[in-house]
Amino acid sequence: MPETATPLFQRLTLIGLGLIGSSVARAARENGLAAEIVACDASESVCARVTELGFADRVEPDLIRAVTGADCVMLCVPVGVMADTAATIAPHLAPGCILTDVGSTKLSVVRDVGPVVPDGVHFVPAHPLAGTEFSGPDAGFAELFQGRYCLVVPPAGTNADAVAKIVALWQGMGAMVEEMEPAHHDRVLAVTSHLPHLIAFTICGTADDLADETKDEVLRFAASGFRDFTRIAASDPVMWRDIFLNNREALLEMLARFTEDAQAMAKAIRWGDAGYIEDKVLRGRKIRRSLIEIKQA
Amino acid sequence: MPETATPLFQRLTLIGLGLIGSSVARAARENGLAAEIVACDASESVCARVTELGFADRVEPDLIRAVTGADCVMLCVPVGVMADTAATIAPHLAPGCILTDVGSTKLSVVRDVGPVVPDGVHFVPAHPLAGTEFSGPDAGFAELFQGRYCLVVPPAGTNADAVAKIVALWQGMGAMVEEMEPAHHDRVLAVTSHLPHLIAFTICGTADDLADETKDEVLRFAASGFRDFTRIAASDPVMWRDIFLNNREALLEMLARFTEDAQAMAKAIRWGDAGYIEDKVLRGRKIRRSLIEIKQA
Ligand SMILES: NC(=O)c1ccc[n+]([C@@H]2O[C@H](COP(=O)([O-])OP(=O)(O)OC[C@H]3O[C@@H](n4cnc5c(N)ncnc54)[C@H](OP(=O)(O)O)[C@@H]3O)[C@@H](O)[C@H]2O)c1
Ligand SMILES: NC(=O)c1ccc[n+]([C@@H]2O[C@H](COP(=O)([O-])OP(=O)(O)OC[C@H]3O[C@@H](n4cnc5c(N)ncnc54)[C@H](OP(=O)(O)O)[C@@H]3O)[C@@H](O)[C@H]2O)c1
């Protein structure tokens, strides 16, 4: 911990030491954001590896012991296990403690975790828009959040100081923080992240179902576009299963819109409607230009 | 031209000096593959720019004068204009000349160009699997084809020496050359390139149709996956319109398979079929691993 920094928290407990949890541990330590970092993971082998990697001050496999006395607890597990994890730890959270998470869906976390948060504990859900296609404690690194957005979605009436501390925590790790409504978060992420991943997984499956000879050549000649889809598709199955199931409404709506648009394109191709096709390609270009203009390309 | 090389052709005429044509000009010159390189483009401004850039020995705006006396003519125009271009030049091709192209669809080129090729002229269609999202003569570079595949699809009975010269030309520019049937080419490219581009254009359109507030945020938070799709979607509208219209059958078939697979995924999400979703994500991972193994990732 840099000597000069005043830590935001006395004891930051991270539950789930995968890509995100282990990156938070490294970034919090490097930036002196917590006086003590406690790491808790359900898997013995992960706990052993975290001990070896040495980025936590204490590795505590027991959930209840891990959260006891913490002034901030961050859930870094797949969104499908947030409910159970929160229910187990809730009675053991100290008054004034801030409970936060990094889950990729937010309505579900508010729905699943919100009701079990005890009085006097502040619940500040968040979602860092940063990641790689790798997982586990070895995949994390301290710079993961630098220059990336982190969306914070506090329920109405959340203690303002608690929100400010979570904002400061993410800013301290280099992120740009924005507040957002959970429902809006889930719609935006459905388009920017969940639908692209669904499409990428699906097209890999479509390719995998082809006759052998064609499939082999699809792999060999993947460089022409397909390859970029497989990169997106290399992610963790449990994490993505949970995201799809926990952002069902928004994702299915966006998929339905996309499918309609793809059908309209198919019809234009079938009937030779050159103008329609050109117009769609131009819109792709326009969107790309907008991204370049706002420096998100 | 390097003094040591024996040029494969005395006069190589390139028709269409966009990304691909101008890259061929640069690569052929740098590797001493042609004694003279003649550049021909329909647009005055492109001709002027090619003269400035200086990678051709002669810029000749007139199609007929450009091909006269050439022992190799390469069509580097969008696949939708191959037919007209070939019809115009065909009567002026010298006996023994090799006519080739770089079009992204091959059944259509065989169908459109094949019938007008005069006796004594050798027709050897090809397709370099290399490109960027940029176009025009400034976008090209000599190294574009290095380490990339080039697929050659000579009709049955094509003169073997002519095929060997086109193979040598692409190898001379650094490409790995493979022979393939045109119908098989179009099916493989439908999956590896045309469908991914169709999907990328479509999802950009879907995003562009969203309500303003959501759309703005989709752009701001594009880094979570969407961004990679927009990169693919930044390509030239005319080129892609022509590709879609000229690989109609294979592309619509692959899109139909993909759509069925996406619908099955939607159903699994709607009914909470966790096993199905996990299995699909795992297949994405598997495909990605295969690419890494064969060093195409
Ligand atoms: N990866 C991204 O791009 C990204 C970006 C932003 C947010 N997120 C969110 O961050 C969270 C963690 O993702 P990650 O990428 O860090 O995943 P990860 O590397 O796969 O790590 C997941 C962690 O959760 C634990 N876990 C899994 N199942 C569990 C269960 N049933 N009970 C208790 N713990 C369990 C894992 O422990 P074991 O090792 O014992 O299985 C592991 O420590 C998820 O909610 C995800 O949606 C991910
Ligand atoms: N880009 C890729 O990734 C890629 C990869 C492999 C193969 N290809 C194929 O290569 C060919 C050229 O693509 P490119 O990427 O080089 O495109 P590009 O940069 O847009 O260049 C296209 C060229 O074709 C000319 N052209 C367009 N419409 C024409 C018309 N109606 N009549 C005569 N000439 C016309 C253009 O001339 P003006 O400047 O006068 O419009 C330009 O010189 C296409 O068949 C494409 O399918 C492309």
XYZ file of C-alpha atoms and ligand atoms in Angstrom:
690
model
C 0.000 0.000 0.000
C 1.453 3.426 -0.928
C 2.238 5.175 2.380
C 0.671 8.453 1.312
C -2.824 7.180 0.502
C -5.624 7.191 3.060
C -7.428 3.903 2.540
C -11.141 4.175 1.767
C -11.829 0.994 3.701
C -10.305 -0.694 6.703
C -11.240 -4.172 5.526
C -12.346 -4.913 1.964
C -13.641 -8.468 1.535
C -13.810 -9.873 -1.976
C -16.004 -12.905 -2.572
C -15.063 -14.780 -5.746
C -11.442 -14.431 -6.879
C -11.853 -14.882 -10.613
C -10.845 -12.420 -13.305
C -12.766 -9.517 -11.780
C -12.307 -10.266 -8.064
C -8.576 -10.831 -8.413
C -8.212 -7.684 -10.533
C -9.984 -5.656 -7.835
C -7.663 -7.143 -5.190
C -4.586 -6.203 -7.203
C -5.859 -2.728 -8.125
C -7.062 -1.930 -4.592
C -3.735 -2.955 -3.144
C -1.663 -1.125 -5.723
C -3.633 2.059 -5.163
C -3.793 1.806 -1.375
C -7.577 1.749 -1.313
C -8.022 -0.678 1.588
C -5.992 -1.195 4.758
C -6.701 -4.934 4.593
C -7.873 -7.073 1.691
C -9.607 -10.357 2.551
C -10.126 -12.906 -0.225
C -12.841 -15.558 -0.049
C -13.489 -18.218 -2.693
C -15.656 -21.329 -2.639
C -12.929 -23.405 -4.251
C -9.987 -24.740 -2.257
C -7.698 -24.681 -5.243
C -8.530 -21.041 -5.968
C -7.841 -20.159 -2.313
C -4.495 -21.930 -2.512
C -3.604 -20.131 -5.724
C -4.612 -16.737 -4.292
C -2.353 -17.407 -1.325
C 0.496 -18.157 -3.713
C -0.162 -15.099 -5.848
C -0.092 -13.038 -2.650
C -2.311 -10.123 -3.655
C -4.597 -10.479 -0.606
C -3.657 -9.824 3.015
C -5.735 -12.776 4.155
C -7.356 -15.711 2.388
C -10.448 -16.901 4.244
C -12.401 -19.803 2.679
C -15.290 -19.426 5.122
C -17.856 -16.863 3.930
C -18.994 -15.832 7.381
C -15.515 -15.379 8.824
C -14.503 -13.535 5.662
C -17.191 -10.848 5.954
C -17.049 -10.419 9.715
C -15.675 -6.977 10.574
C -15.445 -5.834 6.956
C -16.543 -2.283 6.131
C -16.895 -3.217 2.458
C -17.905 -6.572 0.951
C -17.833 -7.004 -2.814
C -19.548 -9.950 -4.511
C -17.511 -11.048 -7.556
C -19.348 -14.311 -8.299
C -21.575 -15.186 -11.286
C -24.926 -13.392 -11.115
C -26.759 -16.682 -10.623
C -25.154 -17.255 -7.216
C -25.512 -13.699 -5.867
C -28.791 -14.562 -4.075
C -27.426 -17.534 -2.122
C -24.150 -15.846 -1.324
C -25.893 -12.696 -0.072
C -28.367 -14.707 2.029
C -25.493 -16.551 3.734
C -23.467 -13.474 4.613
C -26.258 -10.937 5.291
C -26.766 -11.680 9.007
C -23.019 -11.315 9.586
C -22.454 -7.935 7.976
C -21.404 -5.195 10.400
C -23.657 -2.134 10.753
C -22.438 0.594 8.373
C -20.845 -1.970 6.065
C -21.184 -1.353 2.340
C -22.291 -4.372 0.296
C -21.499 -4.082 -3.393
C -21.078 -6.361 -6.396
C -19.670 -6.460 -9.941
C -22.395 -8.523 -11.636
C -23.044 -8.022 -15.347
C -26.832 -7.819 -14.891
C -28.297 -5.346 -12.423
C -32.080 -5.767 -12.166
C -31.484 -9.352 -11.066
C -28.918 -8.379 -8.439
C -31.225 -5.681 -7.053
C -34.060 -8.261 -7.019
C -31.964 -11.095 -5.519
C -29.711 -9.276 -3.066
C -31.736 -6.174 -2.153
C -34.313 -7.928 0.067
C -31.771 -9.691 2.305
C -29.656 -6.602 3.073
C -30.031 -5.889 6.812
C -30.930 -2.445 8.161
C -27.831 -0.329 8.617
C -25.974 -2.029 5.760
C -25.660 0.018 2.548
C -26.238 -1.774 -0.727
C -24.510 -0.197 -3.772
C -24.572 -2.456 -6.843
C -22.006 -1.742 -9.566
C -20.718 -3.153 -12.843
C -17.253 -2.471 -14.252
C -17.345 -2.555 -18.074
C -14.019 -4.273 -18.349
C -13.012 -7.833 -18.906
C -11.136 -10.261 -21.080
C -12.117 -13.666 -22.416
C -10.073 -15.314 -19.647
C -11.135 -16.280 -16.151
C -9.737 -17.315 -12.790
C -7.302 -15.621 -10.353
C -4.339 -15.816 -12.730
C -6.216 -13.866 -15.409
C -6.649 -10.717 -13.307
C -4.404 -7.655 -13.385
C -4.341 -4.299 -11.588
C -4.804 -2.175 -14.723
C -7.982 -3.911 -15.948
C -10.250 -1.023 -14.969
C -8.064 1.875 -16.077
C -9.867 4.164 -18.477
C -12.920 1.876 -18.518
C -16.411 2.733 -17.352
C -17.927 1.439 -14.147
C -21.709 1.772 -13.850
C -23.105 2.243 -10.354
C -26.822 1.584 -9.837
C -27.771 2.445 -6.238
C -31.438 1.808 -5.342
C -33.439 4.974 -4.592
C -32.693 6.305 -1.107
C -29.270 4.699 -0.737
C -26.978 6.502 1.698
C -25.083 9.124 -0.320
C -21.799 8.639 1.560
C -21.851 4.927 0.777
C -22.403 5.644 -2.919
C -19.583 8.207 -2.853
C -17.217 5.642 -1.348
C -17.951 3.050 -4.058
C -17.511 5.753 -6.692
C -14.176 6.682 -5.095
C -13.133 3.025 -4.979
C -13.641 2.553 -8.723
C -12.113 5.907 -9.545
C -9.181 4.916 -7.361
C -8.728 1.863 -9.600
C -8.714 4.141 -12.657
C -12.324 3.743 -13.830
C -14.739 6.419 -15.058
C -17.894 6.066 -12.978
C -21.475 6.761 -14.114
C -24.758 6.354 -12.235
C -27.614 4.611 -13.979
C -31.044 3.037 -13.327
C -30.789 -0.770 -13.166
C -33.467 -1.300 -15.849
C -31.705 1.091 -18.194
C -28.380 -0.605 -17.448
C -29.805 -3.961 -18.443
C -31.214 -2.639 -21.729
C -27.990 -0.909 -22.698
C -25.879 -3.949 -21.798
C -28.270 -6.231 -23.667
C -27.273 -4.396 -26.858
C -23.627 -3.617 -26.185
C -22.597 -6.901 -24.632
C -25.156 -9.646 -24.098
C -26.576 -9.785 -27.635
C -23.116 -9.666 -29.284
C -22.031 -12.550 -27.063
C -25.201 -14.524 -27.788
C -24.635 -14.018 -31.509
C -20.981 -14.992 -31.267
C -21.761 -18.205 -29.362
C -24.521 -19.007 -31.830
C -22.470 -18.558 -34.986
C -19.754 -20.775 -33.506
C -22.415 -23.441 -32.963
C -23.704 -22.989 -36.507
C -20.169 -23.485 -37.837
C -19.628 -26.457 -35.554
C -22.717 -28.154 -37.039
C -21.451 -27.956 -40.628
C -20.344 -31.045 -42.518
C -16.784 -31.967 -41.593
C -15.033 -30.829 -44.732
C -16.667 -27.414 -44.691
C -16.081 -27.060 -40.954
C -12.353 -27.720 -41.312
C -12.094 -25.072 -43.961
C -14.133 -22.606 -41.956
C -11.479 -22.924 -39.264
C -8.595 -22.604 -41.713
C -10.063 -19.574 -43.427
C -11.465 -17.986 -40.279
C -9.422 -14.830 -40.759
C -12.015 -13.303 -43.048
C -14.375 -12.199 -40.253
C -15.408 -15.304 -38.334
C -12.252 -15.152 -36.202
C -13.354 -11.904 -34.552
C -16.584 -13.611 -33.465
C -14.748 -16.552 -31.931
C -12.679 -14.180 -29.815
C -15.871 -12.869 -28.207
C -17.125 -16.445 -27.877
C -14.208 -17.719 -25.778
C -15.703 -16.645 -22.454
C -16.758 -18.533 -19.335
C -19.869 -20.739 -19.774
C -21.207 -20.354 -16.218
C -20.843 -16.599 -16.204
C -22.616 -16.261 -19.550
C -25.332 -18.783 -18.791
C -26.127 -16.713 -15.690
C -26.071 -13.425 -17.580
C -28.462 -14.703 -20.251
C -30.861 -16.133 -17.684
C -30.728 -12.973 -15.567
C -31.242 -10.444 -18.333
C -33.888 -12.514 -20.071
C -36.444 -9.789 -20.907
C -34.113 -7.170 -22.343
C -31.967 -9.728 -24.134
C -34.911 -11.518 -25.757
C -36.348 -8.182 -26.839
C -33.069 -7.106 -28.454
C -32.636 -10.517 -30.064
C -36.161 -10.263 -31.495
C -35.384 -6.836 -32.971
C -32.111 -8.105 -34.379
C -33.804 -11.169 -35.875
C -36.437 -9.010 -37.560
C -33.684 -6.837 -39.015
C -31.766 -9.913 -40.198
C -34.938 -11.254 -41.834
C -35.482 -7.939 -43.600
C -31.902 -8.141 -44.872
C -32.494 -11.728 -46.028
C -35.571 -10.601 -47.922
C -33.634 -7.765 -49.577
C -30.934 -10.219 -50.639
C -33.478 -12.700 -51.952
C -35.271 -10.064 -54.025
C -32.165 -8.182 -55.065
C -33.044 -4.936 -53.279
C -29.619 -3.305 -53.736
C -30.654 0.043 -52.236
C -31.806 -1.522 -48.980
C -28.586 -3.481 -48.561
C -26.378 -0.490 -49.305
C -28.328 1.603 -46.837
C -27.780 -0.971 -44.062
C -24.070 -1.207 -44.764
C -23.848 2.579 -44.697
C -25.524 2.614 -41.289
C -22.881 0.210 -40.023
C -20.240 2.594 -41.267
C -21.991 5.542 -39.653
C -22.124 3.817 -36.278
C -18.446 2.965 -36.593
C -17.662 6.627 -37.391
C -19.649 7.779 -34.355
C -17.550 5.486 -32.190
C -14.362 6.879 -33.675
C -15.608 10.427 -33.050
C -16.373 9.783 -29.391
C -13.085 7.874 -29.070
C -14.670 4.543 -28.150
C -13.546 2.730 -31.319
C 11.820 -3.961 -59.502
C 14.609 -6.000 -57.867
C 17.210 -6.660 -60.588
C 17.595 -10.332 -59.723
C 13.977 -11.416 -60.146
C 12.661 -12.777 -63.453
C 9.228 -11.208 -63.831
C 6.322 -13.624 -64.245
C 4.566 -11.224 -66.595
C 5.709 -8.656 -69.109
C 2.650 -6.474 -68.635
C 0.273 -6.878 -65.705
C -2.864 -4.759 -66.049
C -4.889 -4.082 -62.927
C -8.463 -2.924 -63.346
C -9.800 -1.181 -60.236
C -7.205 0.471 -57.995
C -8.947 0.216 -54.648
C -7.606 -1.503 -51.553
C -6.933 -4.802 -53.317
C -5.852 -3.542 -56.744
C -3.465 -0.992 -55.285
C -2.048 -3.574 -52.864
C -1.408 -5.971 -55.765
C 0.339 -3.155 -57.678
C 2.580 -2.371 -54.729
C 3.313 -6.031 -53.911
C 3.952 -6.998 -57.554
C 6.356 -4.106 -57.996
C 8.156 -4.687 -54.709
C 8.657 -8.360 -55.538
C 9.572 -7.849 -59.191
C 6.677 -9.959 -60.437
C 5.874 -7.914 -63.562
C 8.085 -5.999 -65.981
C 5.370 -3.363 -66.412
C 2.352 -2.598 -64.245
C -0.562 -0.812 -65.914
C -3.281 0.672 -63.709
C -6.792 1.313 -64.991
C -9.618 2.841 -62.963
C -13.024 4.164 -63.994
C -12.642 7.234 -61.818
C -10.542 10.206 -62.930
C -9.690 11.147 -59.377
C -8.478 7.621 -58.588
C -6.318 7.669 -61.744
C -4.848 11.016 -60.683
C -4.156 9.719 -57.206
C -2.532 6.525 -58.514
C -0.265 8.666 -60.692
C 0.730 10.667 -57.605
C 1.303 7.561 -55.504
C 3.526 6.249 -58.283
C 3.201 2.502 -57.740
C 2.196 1.812 -61.374
C 4.393 2.181 -64.438
C 1.513 3.546 -66.460
C -1.953 4.824 -65.586
C -4.388 4.228 -68.416
C -8.024 5.311 -67.841
C -9.248 3.619 -71.008
C -10.108 -0.046 -70.447
C -9.305 -1.183 -73.986
C -5.954 0.586 -74.207
C -5.129 -0.690 -70.714
C -5.547 -4.374 -71.571
C -4.030 -4.240 -75.047
C -0.756 -6.168 -75.100
C -1.064 -7.357 -71.491
C -0.127 -10.973 -70.701
C -2.070 -10.802 -67.432
C -5.205 -8.810 -66.644
C -6.578 -8.797 -63.122
C -10.081 -7.552 -62.339
C -10.108 -5.822 -58.929
C -13.583 -4.278 -59.119
C -16.712 -5.126 -57.092
C -18.171 -8.497 -58.124
C -21.309 -6.787 -59.480
C -19.347 -5.056 -62.244
C -17.169 -8.009 -63.279
C -19.604 -8.975 -66.084
C -19.657 -5.579 -67.802
C -15.959 -5.022 -67.374
C -15.103 -8.450 -68.786
C -17.466 -7.983 -71.730
C -15.808 -4.675 -72.615
C -12.237 -5.939 -72.518
C -12.698 -9.518 -73.780
C -12.352 -8.827 -77.543
C -9.122 -6.915 -76.872
C -7.263 -9.531 -74.849
C -4.159 -10.917 -76.534
C -3.998 -14.667 -77.285
C -2.278 -16.431 -74.377
C -3.230 -13.690 -71.937
C -4.310 -14.772 -68.469
C -7.505 -13.158 -67.191
C -7.877 -13.328 -63.414
C -9.799 -11.539 -60.670
C -9.879 -11.031 -56.901
C -13.650 -11.068 -56.353
C -15.013 -12.246 -53.006
C -17.635 -14.523 -54.604
C -16.581 -17.114 -57.151
C -19.612 -18.895 -58.606
C -20.870 -15.513 -59.815
C -17.542 -14.587 -61.406
C -17.334 -17.944 -63.160
C -20.932 -17.449 -64.349
C -20.499 -13.790 -65.388
C -16.984 -13.725 -66.806
C -16.457 -17.301 -68.019
C -18.748 -17.104 -71.068
C -17.110 -13.984 -72.554
C -13.518 -15.230 -72.319
C -12.234 -15.635 -75.935
C -10.543 -18.820 -77.113
C -6.831 -18.744 -76.379
C -7.279 -16.582 -73.265
C -6.859 -18.420 -69.935
C -9.357 -17.629 -67.189
C -8.080 -18.255 -63.627
C -10.369 -16.762 -60.957
C -8.863 -16.178 -57.510
C -9.708 -14.642 -54.154
C -7.120 -13.373 -51.673
C -8.427 -13.754 -48.103
C -6.959 -10.489 -46.948
C -8.397 -7.058 -46.475
C -9.030 -4.243 -44.090
C -12.136 -2.158 -43.464
C -10.650 0.639 -45.603
C -10.914 1.183 -49.352
C -9.401 3.188 -52.171
C -5.822 3.424 -53.532
C -4.417 5.030 -50.388
C -5.564 2.105 -48.257
C -3.440 -0.506 -50.053
C -0.018 -1.742 -48.970
C 2.488 -4.237 -50.312
C 2.371 -6.563 -47.281
C -1.421 -7.084 -47.303
C -1.193 -10.641 -48.638
C 1.779 -11.868 -46.636
C 0.962 -15.011 -44.687
C -2.685 -14.893 -45.845
C -4.480 -17.462 -47.965
C -5.366 -16.931 -51.600
C -7.964 -19.328 -53.024
C -7.673 -20.148 -56.721
C -10.738 -21.652 -58.438
C -9.841 -22.511 -62.062
C -12.720 -23.985 -64.106
C -12.184 -27.627 -65.131
C -9.792 -27.924 -68.056
C -7.987 -24.623 -67.483
C -4.447 -24.551 -68.900
C -2.126 -25.810 -66.152
C 0.670 -23.347 -66.936
C -1.729 -20.441 -66.596
C -2.882 -21.727 -63.193
C 0.737 -22.205 -62.132
C 1.552 -18.608 -63.049
C -1.329 -17.205 -60.993
C -0.268 -19.431 -58.085
C 3.294 -18.120 -58.464
C 2.035 -14.534 -58.601
C 0.205 -14.835 -55.274
C 3.034 -16.785 -53.683
C 5.370 -14.067 -54.922
C 3.278 -11.564 -52.961
C 3.629 -13.730 -49.846
C 0.301 -15.585 -49.904
C -0.400 -19.272 -49.236
C -2.349 -20.568 -52.220
C -5.036 -23.281 -52.211
C -7.168 -24.624 -55.038
C -10.898 -25.021 -54.477
C -14.186 -25.623 -56.296
C -16.118 -22.345 -56.759
C -19.289 -23.719 -55.116
C -17.318 -24.908 -52.102
C -15.517 -21.560 -51.950
C -18.826 -19.726 -51.787
C -20.165 -21.952 -48.984
C -17.027 -21.623 -46.887
C -16.863 -17.858 -47.391
C -20.574 -17.556 -46.599
C -19.760 -18.807 -43.079
C -16.333 -17.280 -42.491
C -16.920 -13.872 -43.979
C -20.274 -13.023 -45.561
C -22.538 -14.089 -42.671
C -20.343 -12.386 -40.018
C -20.461 -9.183 -42.073
C -24.227 -9.461 -42.583
C -24.671 -9.914 -38.831
C -22.367 -7.015 -38.027
C -24.195 -4.644 -40.388
C -27.520 -5.815 -38.994
C -26.683 -5.319 -35.324
C -25.422 -1.822 -36.118
C -28.791 -1.121 -37.735
C -30.615 -2.579 -34.729
C -28.624 -0.294 -32.430
C -29.194 2.695 -34.714
C -32.967 2.159 -34.434
C -33.010 2.354 -30.643
C -34.520 5.312 -28.825
C -32.045 8.188 -28.685
C -31.034 7.949 -25.063
C -30.322 4.230 -25.252
C -28.502 4.648 -28.571
C -26.172 7.284 -27.129
C -25.283 4.983 -24.282
C -24.808 2.015 -26.563
C -22.137 4.065 -28.310
C -20.534 5.202 -25.061
C -20.441 1.720 -23.598
C -19.629 -0.063 -26.849
C -16.408 -1.505 -25.456
C -18.234 -4.473 -23.908
C -18.527 -6.422 -27.198
C -20.503 -4.291 -29.638
C -17.355 -2.414 -30.674
C -15.822 -5.524 -32.242
C -18.896 -5.878 -34.440
C -18.725 -2.277 -35.611
C -15.138 -2.796 -36.738
C -16.312 -5.518 -39.128
C -19.211 -3.284 -40.178
C -17.067 -0.370 -41.361
C -16.545 -1.756 -44.872
C -17.450 -0.495 -48.322
C -21.225 -0.530 -49.096
C -20.919 -1.236 -52.842
C -18.493 -4.097 -52.373
C -20.689 -5.718 -49.722
C -23.954 -5.126 -51.547
C -22.420 -6.938 -54.503
C -21.085 -9.799 -52.389
C -24.470 -10.390 -50.725
C -26.303 -10.319 -54.059
C -23.749 -12.609 -55.695
C -23.565 -15.248 -52.984
C -27.294 -15.244 -52.393
C -27.958 -18.996 -52.105
C -25.139 -19.964 -49.754
C -25.517 -16.829 -47.665
C -29.282 -17.217 -47.223
C -28.819 -20.862 -46.305
C -26.218 -20.046 -43.665
C -28.324 -17.173 -42.345
C -31.307 -19.529 -42.063
C -29.227 -22.034 -40.072
C -27.888 -19.279 -37.856
C -31.394 -17.891 -37.287
C -32.690 -21.336 -36.288
C -29.813 -21.669 -33.844
C -30.463 -18.195 -32.424
C -34.156 -19.070 -32.006
C -33.230 -22.261 -30.171
C -31.021 -20.193 -27.870
C -33.859 -17.709 -27.325
C -36.154 -20.570 -26.367
C -33.578 -21.952 -23.931
C -33.240 -18.523 -22.337
C -37.004 -18.062 -22.138
C -37.527 -21.451 -20.461
C -34.400 -21.319 -18.317
C -32.675 -24.283 -19.957
C -29.290 -23.728 -18.304
C -27.701 -26.884 -19.698
C -28.461 -25.954 -23.285
C -26.990 -22.472 -22.886
C -23.838 -23.725 -21.190
C -23.359 -26.291 -23.920
C -23.556 -23.620 -26.628
C -21.072 -21.369 -24.835
C -18.725 -24.334 -24.443
C -18.910 -24.960 -28.191
C -17.875 -21.363 -28.806
C -14.895 -21.934 -26.584
C -14.067 -25.184 -28.338
C -14.088 -23.514 -31.745
C -11.883 -20.752 -30.399
C -9.445 -23.360 -29.030
C -9.344 -25.136 -32.395
C -8.380 -21.851 -34.026
C -5.631 -21.319 -31.480
C -4.357 -24.855 -32.096
C -4.169 -24.394 -35.850
C -2.669 -20.932 -35.332
C -5.487 -19.036 -37.026
C -6.665 -17.241 -33.865
N -15.425 -11.346 -17.241
C -15.977 -10.221 -17.560
O -15.788 -9.752 -18.695
C -16.840 -9.481 -16.560
C -16.943 -8.083 -16.666
C -17.708 -7.406 -15.726
C -18.390 -8.102 -14.732
N -18.293 -9.456 -14.687
C -19.033 -10.136 -13.618
O -18.106 -10.411 -12.617
C -18.496 -11.591 -11.907
C -17.304 -12.557 -11.883
O -16.882 -12.808 -13.203
P -15.390 -13.222 -13.543
O -15.154 -12.833 -14.971
O -14.480 -12.748 -12.499
O -15.568 -14.804 -13.534
P -14.531 -15.965 -13.166
O -13.146 -15.541 -13.480
O -15.093 -17.185 -13.789
O -14.679 -16.046 -11.585
C -15.902 -16.378 -11.005
C -15.724 -16.510 -9.516
O -16.980 -16.873 -8.942
C -16.853 -18.075 -8.207
N -18.026 -18.947 -8.288
C -18.524 -19.552 -9.392
N -19.578 -20.303 -9.087
C -19.747 -20.188 -7.763
C -20.680 -20.735 -6.843
N -21.672 -21.548 -7.257
N -20.555 -20.386 -5.552
C -19.590 -19.549 -5.141
N -18.659 -19.005 -5.973
C -18.757 -19.322 -7.254
C -15.693 -18.748 -8.821
O -15.168 -19.592 -7.823
P -14.599 -21.017 -8.223
O -13.244 -20.720 -8.733
O -14.642 -21.697 -6.931
O -15.528 -21.602 -9.252
C -14.762 -17.616 -9.149
O -14.026 -17.214 -8.037
C -19.708 -12.149 -12.637
O -20.875 -11.735 -11.974
C -19.650 -11.474 -13.985
O -20.933 -11.336 -14.531
C -17.503 -10.144 -15.552
N -11.682 -5.410 -49.127
C -11.551 -6.695 -48.891
O -11.490 -7.088 -47.738
C -11.487 -7.675 -50.033
C -10.804 -8.887 -49.835
C -10.714 -9.783 -50.893
C -11.317 -9.500 -52.095
N -11.998 -8.339 -52.264
C -12.615 -8.073 -53.569
O -11.748 -7.213 -54.259
C -12.496 -6.407 -55.164
C -12.128 -4.948 -54.909
O -12.372 -4.638 -53.560
P -11.595 -3.477 -52.795
O -11.622 -3.799 -51.373
O -10.304 -3.215 -53.437
O -12.621 -2.275 -53.053
P -12.363 -0.723 -53.169
O -11.170 -0.284 -52.403
O -13.687 -0.097 -52.882
O -12.032 -0.579 -54.730
C -12.970 -0.942 -55.695
C -12.445 -0.574 -57.062
O -13.433 -0.937 -58.029
C -13.788 0.179 -58.806
N -15.202 0.240 -59.160
C -16.261 0.343 -58.329
N -17.398 0.377 -59.010
C -17.051 0.331 -60.333
C -17.784 0.341 -61.521
N -19.126 0.408 -61.517
N -17.106 0.248 -62.684
C -15.761 0.184 -62.708
N -15.002 0.157 -61.561
C -15.660 0.244 -60.420
C -13.482 1.343 -57.936
O -13.249 2.429 -58.772
P -13.749 3.884 -58.373
O -12.700 4.348 -57.442
O -13.770 4.526 -59.687
O -15.106 3.729 -57.731
C -12.209 0.901 -57.218
O -11.094 1.116 -58.008
C -13.968 -6.731 -54.914
O -14.410 -7.652 -55.863
C -13.963 -7.377 -53.561
O -15.035 -8.283 -53.424
C -12.062 -7.410 -51.261
